[in-house]
Amino acid sequence: MANWVELVAENRDRLNLPPLSESTEHSPLAQAYFEFYDIDFEKRLSGVKHHFGVFPSSGFDIAAHVFVPEKGKRTAYLYHGFYDHVGLFKHVIEYCLKNGYAVVAYDLPGHGLSTGKRAEIDSFDQYESVLNDAFFAAAPFNLPKTKIAIAQSTGCAVLMTYMLGGGSAFDKAVLLAPLVRPGGWRWGRPLHNMIGNLIPSLPRRWAENSGDAEFLSWLREVDILQCKVLPMRWVNALKHWEPKFHSLPVSHKTILVVQGDADTTVDWKFNLPAIREHFPNAVVSHLSRARHHLVNETVEIREQIWERVAAYLER
């Protein structure tokens, strides 16, 4: 594992990953990466095939995974949040595979093993372009045609923009702790107006965004793919995306929104009504004592999440 950490730290943007469509055998480095994040499901679950490589989009090389079970009934597309990456979605991937879903998941530009300046983006439009390009990247694998989406935080912002803009690929969509405005946006936005053009970034504030203390410690001290700063370019992109979101048309799609009442990372008391305005048929499920990083909450809370997700998906 030490070799994996050292190699990624030194060569994050130069790992020479194969094109996703041509991925067959995994390199020792790739296998070490799977084991490090407990996403080596090709070894852990019988009949699962794991494809791993990159596809081009918006000027980036996007690191992507396609997990194919023996008998898939649907395909789940997973969208992670700001600062996160696919390696943190092990619980979601495992849930999907054990329930017969093929999985497509990728690292956002500037996140995980995708190229780009760490955690930076010029516009959320680039995130949406990657979402669209991922459909074409996954096409060679002949996955089940019925698609669902499971997104967290910033991933939800991208997914909602796609759906409200007319995107119709998904039969159902699950939003976990969705982002419209982050917590503290009322003072954070004016602060960015003052300093956003003067400094490139601020030190990252490590939030207590999960009830799993062991996970939080691991995230801060072990996960080599974490960005340690808050880039002003990302904040600027969020500032431009929010008014665009409010101007988008209504969708009558029935989506599931899962929100913890102890979440201070997003301003959920503002966000939920804003989402309901655009998705009037949304099913909103509140979780007592749950914080923001729902895919890595305590076992007890994750069990509640999957109960509600299962009831929605199988309805």
Tab-separated table of C-alpha atoms in Angstrom:
chain	number	residue	atom	x	y	z
A	1	MET	CA	0.000	0.000	0.000
A	2	ALA	CA	2.916	2.368	0.642
A	3	ASN	CA	3.935	2.098	-3.023
A	4	TRP	CA	0.408	3.020	-4.102
A	5	VAL	CA	0.363	6.130	-1.889
A	6	GLU	CA	3.817	7.256	-3.043
A	7	LEU	CA	3.100	6.684	-6.728
A	8	VAL	CA	-0.203	8.517	-6.678
A	9	ALA	CA	1.249	11.427	-4.701
A	10	GLU	CA	4.007	11.834	-7.281
A	11	ASN	CA	2.158	10.936	-10.496
A	12	ARG	CA	-1.518	11.695	-9.965
A	13	ASP	CA	-1.937	13.241	-13.446
A	14	ARG	CA	0.490	10.885	-15.185
A	15	LEU	CA	-0.744	7.397	-14.327
A	16	ASN	CA	-1.166	6.415	-18.001
A	17	LEU	CA	-4.487	4.691	-17.418
A	18	PRO	CA	-5.808	2.823	-20.480
A	19	PRO	CA	-8.886	3.991	-22.377
A	20	LEU	CA	-11.956	2.695	-20.566
A	21	SER	CA	-13.211	0.893	-23.678
A	22	GLU	CA	-9.935	-1.052	-23.962
A	23	SER	CA	-9.479	-1.967	-20.301
A	24	THR	CA	-8.997	-5.691	-19.795
A	25	GLU	CA	-6.227	-6.645	-17.382
A	26	HIS	CA	-5.526	-4.453	-14.358
A	27	SER	CA	-2.003	-3.232	-13.633
A	28	PRO	CA	-0.456	-3.914	-10.210
A	29	LEU	CA	-0.902	-0.201	-9.421
A	30	ALA	CA	-4.591	-0.308	-10.345
A	31	GLN	CA	-5.111	-3.447	-8.280
A	32	ALA	CA	-3.402	-1.802	-5.293
A	33	TYR	CA	-5.741	1.162	-5.725
A	34	PHE	CA	-8.814	-1.107	-5.720
A	35	GLU	CA	-7.628	-2.858	-2.555
A	36	PHE	CA	-6.715	0.407	-0.829
A	37	TYR	CA	-10.297	1.678	-1.188
A	38	ASP	CA	-12.019	-1.712	-0.799
A	39	ILE	CA	-13.524	-1.564	-4.286
A	40	ASP	CA	-11.878	-4.773	-5.546
A	41	PHE	CA	-15.319	-6.285	-6.155
A	42	GLU	CA	-14.088	-8.409	-9.047
A	43	LYS	CA	-12.283	-10.466	-6.416
A	44	ARG	CA	-14.814	-10.102	-3.612
A	45	LEU	CA	-18.096	-10.799	-5.420
A	46	SER	CA	-18.630	-13.809	-7.644
A	47	GLY	CA	-19.339	-13.090	-11.302
A	48	VAL	CA	-18.485	-9.364	-11.216
A	49	LYS	CA	-16.286	-7.919	-13.970
A	50	HIS	CA	-14.523	-4.618	-13.264
A	51	HIS	CA	-13.435	-2.321	-16.107
A	52	PHE	CA	-11.236	0.657	-15.227
A	53	GLY	CA	-9.731	3.337	-17.436
A	54	VAL	CA	-10.232	6.867	-18.721
A	55	PHE	CA	-12.420	8.622	-21.264
A	56	PRO	CA	-11.900	12.153	-22.628
A	57	SER	CA	-14.331	14.941	-21.781
A	58	SER	CA	-14.123	18.738	-21.613
A	59	GLY	CA	-10.345	18.627	-21.936
A	60	PHE	CA	-9.886	16.152	-19.074
A	61	ASP	CA	-9.058	12.475	-18.828
A	62	ILE	CA	-11.880	11.138	-16.665
A	63	ALA	CA	-11.035	8.091	-14.522
A	64	ALA	CA	-13.999	5.737	-14.672
A	65	HIS	CA	-15.166	2.356	-13.441
A	66	VAL	CA	-17.722	-0.019	-14.915
A	67	PHE	CA	-18.774	-2.942	-12.708
A	68	VAL	CA	-20.756	-5.634	-14.509
A	69	PRO	CA	-22.542	-8.398	-12.550
A	70	GLU	CA	-23.466	-11.690	-14.220
A	71	LYS	CA	-27.164	-10.881	-14.415
A	72	GLY	CA	-27.704	-7.150	-14.267
A	73	LYS	CA	-31.283	-5.845	-14.250
A	74	ARG	CA	-30.530	-2.114	-14.292
A	75	THR	CA	-27.529	0.171	-14.583
A	76	ALA	CA	-26.761	2.570	-11.724
A	77	TYR	CA	-24.797	5.721	-12.488
A	78	LEU	CA	-23.097	7.145	-9.402
A	79	TYR	CA	-22.144	10.810	-8.932
A	80	HIS	CA	-19.924	11.807	-6.016
A	81	GLY	CA	-19.611	15.129	-4.220
A	82	PHE	CA	-17.035	17.903	-3.958
A	83	TYR	CA	-13.639	16.705	-2.615
A	84	ASP	CA	-14.781	13.080	-3.048
A	85	HIS	CA	-14.022	10.323	-5.573
A	86	VAL	CA	-15.206	6.848	-6.542
A	87	GLY	CA	-12.993	5.220	-3.901
A	88	LEU	CA	-15.296	6.645	-1.215
A	89	PHE	CA	-18.387	5.034	-2.752
A	90	LYS	CA	-17.578	1.447	-1.809
A	91	HIS	CA	-20.786	1.003	0.204
A	92	VAL	CA	-22.946	2.303	-2.655
A	93	ILE	CA	-21.188	0.159	-5.256
A	94	GLU	CA	-21.547	-2.930	-3.083
A	95	TYR	CA	-25.244	-2.229	-2.477
A	96	CYS	CA	-25.871	-1.884	-6.214
A	97	LEU	CA	-23.927	-5.000	-7.215
A	98	LYS	CA	-25.575	-7.165	-4.561
A	99	ASN	CA	-28.956	-6.024	-5.834
A	100	GLY	CA	-28.168	-6.891	-9.444
A	101	TYR	CA	-27.297	-3.433	-10.777
A	102	ALA	CA	-24.397	-2.805	-13.111
A	103	VAL	CA	-22.489	0.299	-11.978
A	104	VAL	CA	-20.907	3.198	-13.841
A	105	ALA	CA	-18.939	5.653	-11.683
A	106	TYR	CA	-16.259	8.221	-12.419
A	107	ASP	CA	-14.138	10.855	-10.700
A	108	LEU	CA	-15.153	14.436	-11.448
A	109	PRO	CA	-12.505	16.615	-13.154
A	110	GLY	CA	-9.881	17.611	-10.599
A	111	HIS	CA	-10.958	14.814	-8.263
A	112	GLY	CA	-9.639	11.347	-7.554
A	113	LEU	CA	-7.623	10.030	-10.495
A	114	SER	CA	-9.148	12.312	-13.131
A	115	THR	CA	-6.897	15.018	-14.511
A	116	GLY	CA	-7.287	18.711	-13.744
A	117	LYS	CA	-6.167	21.069	-10.999
A	118	ARG	CA	-7.263	19.649	-7.664
A	119	ALA	CA	-10.920	20.386	-6.906
A	120	GLU	CA	-11.033	23.233	-9.446
A	121	ILE	CA	-13.491	23.795	-12.283
A	122	ASP	CA	-14.264	26.796	-14.504
A	123	SER	CA	-17.966	26.057	-14.823
A	124	PHE	CA	-20.465	23.453	-13.633
A	125	ASP	CA	-21.305	23.111	-17.345
A	126	GLN	CA	-18.119	21.053	-17.611
A	127	TYR	CA	-19.434	18.650	-14.978
A	128	GLU	CA	-22.621	18.240	-16.993
A	129	SER	CA	-20.639	17.614	-20.195
A	130	VAL	CA	-18.775	14.807	-18.429
A	131	LEU	CA	-22.099	13.316	-17.305
A	132	ASN	CA	-23.289	13.209	-20.916
A	133	ASP	CA	-19.996	11.849	-22.249
A	134	ALA	CA	-20.074	9.043	-19.669
A	135	PHE	CA	-23.089	7.532	-21.434
A	136	PHE	CA	-21.044	7.161	-24.620
A	137	ALA	CA	-18.023	5.874	-22.686
A	138	ALA	CA	-20.147	3.117	-21.124
A	139	ALA	CA	-21.899	2.138	-24.368
A	140	PRO	CA	-19.373	-0.569	-25.453
A	141	PHE	CA	-20.169	-2.656	-22.351
A	142	ASN	CA	-23.786	-3.417	-23.384
A	143	LEU	CA	-25.150	-2.663	-19.922
A	144	PRO	CA	-28.839	-3.002	-18.979
A	145	LYS	CA	-30.760	-0.239	-20.720
A	146	THR	CA	-32.829	0.850	-17.727
A	147	LYS	CA	-30.790	3.446	-15.863
A	148	ILE	CA	-31.011	4.841	-12.352
A	149	ALA	CA	-28.899	7.567	-10.768
A	150	ILE	CA	-27.563	7.871	-7.227
A	151	ALA	CA	-25.833	11.152	-6.431
A	152	GLN	CA	-24.445	12.931	-3.398
A	153	SER	CA	-24.072	16.669	-2.728
A	154	THR	CA	-22.353	18.353	-5.725
A	155	GLY	CA	-23.129	15.254	-7.766
A	156	CYS	CA	-26.810	16.033	-7.110
A	157	ALA	CA	-26.365	19.576	-8.433
A	158	VAL	CA	-24.972	18.191	-11.684
A	159	LEU	CA	-27.657	15.514	-11.930
A	160	MET	CA	-30.507	17.968	-11.272
A	161	THR	CA	-29.149	20.344	-13.928
A	162	TYR	CA	-29.085	17.484	-16.417
A	163	MET	CA	-32.633	16.347	-15.588
A	164	LEU	CA	-34.178	19.830	-15.492
A	165	GLY	CA	-32.444	20.675	-18.756
A	166	GLY	CA	-34.347	17.898	-20.502
A	167	GLY	CA	-32.106	14.897	-19.836
A	168	SER	CA	-34.279	11.804	-19.772
A	169	ALA	CA	-31.841	8.896	-19.442
A	170	PHE	CA	-32.834	7.920	-15.903
A	171	ASP	CA	-35.855	5.921	-14.859
A	172	LYS	CA	-35.311	6.942	-11.217
A	173	ALA	CA	-32.950	9.220	-9.324
A	174	VAL	CA	-31.777	9.310	-5.689
A	175	LEU	CA	-30.355	12.555	-4.283
A	176	LEU	CA	-28.335	12.224	-1.069
A	177	ALA	CA	-27.796	15.504	0.816
A	178	PRO	CA	-28.178	17.563	-2.382
A	179	LEU	CA	-26.319	20.819	-2.912
A	180	VAL	CA	-28.009	24.026	-3.975
A	181	ARG	CA	-26.403	26.334	-1.430
A	182	PRO	CA	-23.658	25.279	0.979
A	183	GLY	CA	-23.885	26.047	4.675
A	184	GLY	CA	-22.796	29.584	5.485
A	185	TRP	CA	-23.533	30.802	1.956
A	186	ARG	CA	-24.943	34.109	3.171
A	187	TRP	CA	-21.548	35.201	4.477
A	188	GLY	CA	-19.424	32.980	2.245
A	189	ARG	CA	-20.631	34.547	-0.996
A	190	PRO	CA	-19.829	38.171	0.043
A	191	LEU	CA	-16.459	36.985	1.365
A	192	HIS	CA	-15.673	35.444	-2.012
A	193	ASN	CA	-16.651	38.711	-3.705
A	194	MET	CA	-13.971	40.464	-1.638
A	195	ILE	CA	-11.118	37.954	-1.797
A	196	GLY	CA	-11.927	35.641	-4.696
A	197	ASN	CA	-9.720	37.533	-7.144
A	198	LEU	CA	-6.950	38.151	-4.631
A	199	ILE	CA	-6.044	34.632	-3.499
A	200	PRO	CA	-6.302	31.283	-5.320
A	201	SER	CA	-7.552	29.259	-2.363
A	202	LEU	CA	-8.251	29.021	1.347
A	203	PRO	CA	-7.194	26.199	3.679
A	204	ARG	CA	-9.812	23.464	3.737
A	205	ARG	CA	-12.033	23.301	6.804
A	206	TRP	CA	-12.391	19.636	7.731
A	207	ALA	CA	-16.031	19.325	8.678
A	208	GLU	CA	-17.426	16.721	11.050
A	209	ASN	CA	-19.669	15.533	8.238
A	210	SER	CA	-20.206	11.921	9.345
A	211	GLY	CA	-21.062	10.192	12.590
A	212	ASP	CA	-18.363	7.630	11.792
A	213	ALA	CA	-15.310	9.055	13.612
A	214	GLU	CA	-13.019	6.373	12.184
A	215	PHE	CA	-13.969	7.347	8.640
A	216	LEU	CA	-13.351	11.050	9.343
A	217	SER	CA	-9.913	10.318	10.776
A	218	TRP	CA	-9.043	8.119	7.789
A	219	LEU	CA	-10.239	10.817	5.384
A	220	ARG	CA	-8.029	13.500	6.963
A	221	GLU	CA	-4.925	11.435	7.649
A	222	VAL	CA	-4.820	8.561	5.145
A	223	ASP	CA	-6.734	9.291	1.950
A	224	ILE	CA	-4.063	10.570	-0.448
A	225	LEU	CA	-6.682	11.750	-2.951
A	226	GLN	CA	-8.084	14.447	-0.671
A	227	CYS	CA	-7.551	18.095	-1.615
A	228	LYS	CA	-6.329	20.242	1.289
A	229	VAL	CA	-7.595	23.630	0.073
A	230	LEU	CA	-10.827	25.299	-1.066
A	231	PRO	CA	-10.143	26.711	-4.556
A	232	MET	CA	-11.735	30.081	-5.266
A	233	ARG	CA	-12.385	28.985	-8.868
A	234	TRP	CA	-14.740	26.258	-7.625
A	235	VAL	CA	-16.603	28.743	-5.421
A	236	ASN	CA	-16.906	31.087	-8.392
A	237	ALA	CA	-18.329	28.271	-10.525
A	238	LEU	CA	-20.890	27.519	-7.802
A	239	LYS	CA	-21.863	31.211	-7.665
A	240	HIS	CA	-22.627	31.150	-11.387
A	241	TRP	CA	-24.420	27.791	-11.263
A	242	GLU	CA	-26.931	28.611	-8.498
A	243	PRO	CA	-28.945	31.292	-10.353
A	244	LYS	CA	-28.933	29.033	-13.418
A	245	PHE	CA	-30.483	26.264	-11.315
A	246	HIS	CA	-33.295	28.530	-10.088
A	247	SER	CA	-34.101	29.499	-13.688
A	248	LEU	CA	-34.498	25.914	-14.919
A	249	PRO	CA	-37.975	24.533	-15.714
A	250	VAL	CA	-40.056	22.192	-13.582
A	251	SER	CA	-39.815	18.403	-13.861
A	252	HIS	CA	-42.644	16.128	-12.731
A	253	LYS	CA	-40.274	13.193	-12.329
A	254	THR	CA	-40.644	11.411	-8.996
A	255	ILE	CA	-37.219	11.535	-7.359
A	256	LEU	CA	-36.083	10.519	-3.877
A	257	VAL	CA	-34.289	13.087	-1.727
A	258	VAL	CA	-32.585	11.831	1.444
A	259	GLN	CA	-31.472	14.525	3.864
A	260	GLY	CA	-29.922	14.358	7.325
A	261	ASP	CA	-31.125	16.868	9.917
A	262	ALA	CA	-27.614	17.222	11.410
A	263	ASP	CA	-26.084	18.264	8.078
A	264	THR	CA	-24.230	21.599	8.320
A	265	THR	CA	-22.290	21.251	5.047
A	266	VAL	CA	-25.270	22.277	2.914
A	267	ASP	CA	-28.043	24.736	3.752
A	268	TRP	CA	-30.712	22.050	3.557
A	269	LYS	CA	-33.474	24.229	5.017
A	270	PHE	CA	-33.079	26.438	1.938
A	271	ASN	CA	-32.238	23.648	-0.481
A	272	LEU	CA	-35.199	21.334	0.055
A	273	PRO	CA	-37.893	23.948	-0.745
A	274	ALA	CA	-35.835	25.045	-3.778
A	275	ILE	CA	-35.669	21.465	-5.018
A	276	ARG	CA	-39.397	20.955	-4.428
A	277	GLU	CA	-40.112	23.982	-6.628
A	278	HIS	CA	-38.389	22.197	-9.510
A	279	PHE	CA	-39.427	18.640	-8.619
A	280	PRO	CA	-42.940	18.972	-7.107
A	281	ASN	CA	-43.326	15.169	-7.023
A	282	ALA	CA	-40.110	14.635	-5.071
A	283	VAL	CA	-40.262	12.235	-2.135
A	284	VAL	CA	-38.245	13.810	0.699
A	285	SER	CA	-36.961	11.474	3.404
A	286	HIS	CA	-35.458	13.007	6.562
A	287	LEU	CA	-32.865	11.162	8.624
A	288	SER	CA	-32.525	11.980	12.304
A	289	ARG	CA	-28.930	12.660	13.472
A	290	ALA	CA	-27.508	12.049	9.989
A	291	ARG	CA	-24.807	14.409	8.772
A	292	HIS	CA	-23.681	15.255	5.250
A	293	HIS	CA	-21.521	12.383	4.020
A	294	LEU	CA	-24.414	9.955	3.851
A	295	VAL	CA	-22.583	7.281	1.823
A	296	ASN	CA	-20.095	7.020	4.686
A	297	GLU	CA	-22.332	7.522	7.690
A	298	THR	CA	-22.568	5.049	10.572
A	299	VAL	CA	-23.788	1.527	9.814
A	300	GLU	CA	-27.120	2.241	11.509
A	301	ILE	CA	-27.788	5.314	9.368
A	302	ARG	CA	-26.629	3.628	6.152
A	303	GLU	CA	-29.096	0.799	6.819
A	304	GLN	CA	-31.900	3.369	7.081
A	305	ILE	CA	-30.759	4.952	3.814
A	306	TRP	CA	-30.796	1.660	1.924
A	307	GLU	CA	-34.212	0.748	3.301
A	308	ARG	CA	-35.625	3.960	1.891
A	309	VAL	CA	-33.705	3.715	-1.368
A	310	ALA	CA	-34.866	0.112	-1.880
A	311	ALA	CA	-38.496	1.041	-1.229
A	312	TYR	CA	-38.252	3.822	-3.826
A	313	LEU	CA	-36.359	1.852	-6.477
A	314	GLU	CA	-38.548	-1.228	-6.281
A	315	ARG	CA	-41.837	0.660	-6.106
